[in-house]
Coordinates of N, CA and C in Angstrom, one line a residue:
M1 N 7.0 10.2 2.8 CA 6.5 9.4 1.7 C 7.3 8.1 1.7
I2 N 6.7 7.0 1.5 CA 7.3 5.7 1.4 C 6.9 5.0 0.1
S3 N 7.9 4.4 -0.5 CA 7.6 3.5 -1.7 C 8.0 2.1 -1.4
I4 N 7.2 1.2 -1.8 CA 7.4 -0.2 -1.6 C 7.4 -0.9 -3.0
V5 N 8.5 -1.5 -3.3 CA 8.6 -2.2 -4.6 C 9.1 -3.6 -4.3
V6 N 8.4 -4.6 -4.8 CA 8.9 -6.0 -4.6 C 9.2 -6.6 -5.9
C7 N 10.4 -7.1 -6.0 CA 10.9 -7.7 -7.3 C 9.9 -8.8 -7.8
K8 N 9.8 -8.9 -9.1 CA 8.8 -9.8 -9.7 C 8.9 -11.2 -9.1
E9 N 10.1 -11.7 -9.0 CA 10.3 -13.1 -8.5 C 9.9 -13.3 -7.1
F10 N 9.7 -12.2 -6.3 CA 9.3 -12.3 -4.9 C 7.9 -11.9 -4.7
Q11 N 7.2 -11.5 -5.7 CA 5.8 -11.1 -5.6 C 4.9 -12.2 -5.3
N12 N 3.7 -11.9 -4.7 CA 2.7 -12.9 -4.3 C 3.2 -13.8 -3.2
R13 N 4.1 -13.3 -2.4 CA 4.5 -14.0 -1.1 C 4.1 -13.1 0.1
Y14 N 3.3 -12.1 -0.1 CA 2.8 -11.2 1.0 C 3.9 -10.4 1.6
I15 N 5.0 -10.2 0.9 CA 6.1 -9.3 1.4 C 5.7 -7.9 1.5
G16 N 5.1 -7.4 0.4 CA 4.6 -6.0 0.4 C 3.5 -5.8 1.5
R17 N 2.6 -6.7 1.6 CA 1.6 -6.6 2.6 C 2.1 -6.5 4.0
K18 N 3.1 -7.4 4.3 CA 3.8 -7.4 5.6 C 4.5 -6.1 5.9
A19 N 5.1 -5.5 4.9 CA 5.8 -4.3 5.0 C 4.8 -3.1 5.3
V20 N 3.7 -3.1 4.6 CA 2.7 -2.1 4.8 C 2.1 -2.2 6.2
V21 N 1.8 -3.4 6.6 CA 1.2 -3.6 7.9 C 2.2 -3.1 9.0
A22 N 3.5 -3.4 8.8 CA 4.5 -2.9 9.8 C 4.5 -1.4 9.8
I23 N 4.5 -0.8 8.6 CA 4.5 0.7 8.5 C 3.2 1.3 9.2
L24 N 2.1 0.7 9.0 CA 0.9 1.1 9.6 C 0.9 1.0 11.1
S25 N 1.5 -0.1 11.6 CA 1.7 -0.3 13.0 C 2.6 0.8 13.6
R26 N 3.6 1.1 13.0 CA 4.6 2.2 13.4 C 3.9 3.5 13.4
A27 N 3.1 3.8 12.3 CA 2.4 5.0 12.2 C 1.4 5.2 13.4
A28 N 0.7 4.2 13.7 CA -0.2 4.2 14.9 C 0.5 4.5 16.2
K29 N 1.7 3.9 16.3 CA 2.4 4.1 17.6 C 2.9 5.5 17.8
I30 N 3.2 6.2 16.6 CA 3.7 7.5 16.7 C 2.6 8.6 16.7
G31 N 1.4 8.0 16.6 CA 0.2 8.9 16.7 C -0.4 9.4 15.4
L32 N 0.0 8.9 14.3 CA -0.6 9.3 13.0 C -2.1 8.9 13.0
K33 N -2.9 9.7 12.6 CA -4.4 9.5 12.5 C -4.8 9.0 11.1
Q34 N -4.0 9.3 10.1 CA -4.4 9.0 8.8 C -3.1 8.7 8.0
V35 N -3.3 7.7 7.1 CA -2.2 7.4 6.2 C -2.8 7.3 4.8
D36 N -2.2 8.0 3.8 CA -2.7 8.0 2.5 C -1.8 7.2 1.6
V37 N -2.3 6.7 0.5 CA -1.5 6.0 -0.4 C -1.9 6.4 -1.8
E38 N -0.9 6.5 -2.7 CA -1.2 6.9 -4.1 C -0.7 5.7 -5.0
I39 N -1.7 5.2 -5.8 CA -1.4 4.0 -6.6 C -1.9 4.4 -8.0
Y40 N -1.0 4.1 -9.0 CA -1.5 4.3 -10.4 C -2.6 3.3 -10.7
D41 N -3.6 3.8 -11.5 CA -4.7 3.0 -11.9 C -4.4 1.6 -12.5
F42 N -3.3 1.5 -13.2 CA -3.0 0.3 -13.9 C -2.4 -0.8 -12.9
N43 N -2.1 -0.4 -11.7 CA -1.5 -1.3 -10.7 C -2.5 -2.0 -9.9
K44 N -3.2 -2.9 -10.6 CA -4.4 -3.6 -10.0 C -4.0 -4.5 -8.8
Q45 N -2.8 -5.0 -8.8 CA -2.3 -5.9 -7.7 C -2.2 -5.1 -6.4
S46 N -1.6 -3.9 -6.5 CA -1.4 -3.0 -5.3 C -2.8 -2.5 -4.9
I47 N -3.6 -2.1 -5.8 CA -4.9 -1.6 -5.4 C -5.7 -2.7 -4.6
K48 N -5.6 -3.9 -5.1 CA -6.3 -5.0 -4.3 C -5.7 -5.2 -3.0
M49 N -4.3 -5.2 -2.9 CA -3.7 -5.4 -1.6 C -4.1 -4.3 -0.6
F50 N -4.0 -3.1 -1.0 CA -4.4 -2.0 -0.1 C -5.9 -2.0 0.3
S51 N -6.7 -2.4 -0.7 CA -8.1 -2.5 -0.4 C -8.4 -3.7 0.6
D52 N -7.7 -4.8 0.5 CA -7.8 -5.9 1.4 C -7.3 -5.5 2.8
I53 N -6.4 -4.6 2.9 CA -5.9 -4.2 4.2 C -6.9 -3.2 4.9
G54 N -7.7 -2.6 4.1 CA -8.7 -1.7 4.6 C -8.7 -0.3 4.1
F55 N -7.8 0.0 3.2 CA -7.8 1.3 2.6 C -9.0 1.5 1.7
Q56 N -9.5 2.7 1.6 CA -10.7 3.0 0.7 C -10.2 4.0 -0.4
K57 N -10.8 3.8 -1.6 CA -10.5 4.7 -2.7 C -11.2 6.0 -2.5
I58 N -10.5 7.1 -2.7 CA -11.1 8.5 -2.7 C -10.6 9.2 -3.9
D59 N -11.4 10.2 -4.4 CA -10.9 11.0 -5.5 C -9.8 11.9 -5.0
K60 N -8.8 12.0 -5.9 CA -7.6 12.8 -5.6 C -8.0 14.3 -5.7
V61 N -7.7 15.1 -4.7 CA -8.0 16.5 -4.8 C -6.8 17.3 -5.3
R62 N -7.0 18.1 -6.3 CA -5.9 18.9 -6.8 C -6.1 20.4 -6.5

């Protein structure tokens, strides 16, 4: 599990996006076929970023 938090004063500079892209690149290099992310519904900014990168929303299975 990985958590990414960007301080408010550094948000909107694509720092989180660059970190996620680097993590996805590393995941592909080590052979991971799937990467999941869990985002709270109120976190619209993160939802948009992950959607822009190519993640798709799925219903959480419990």
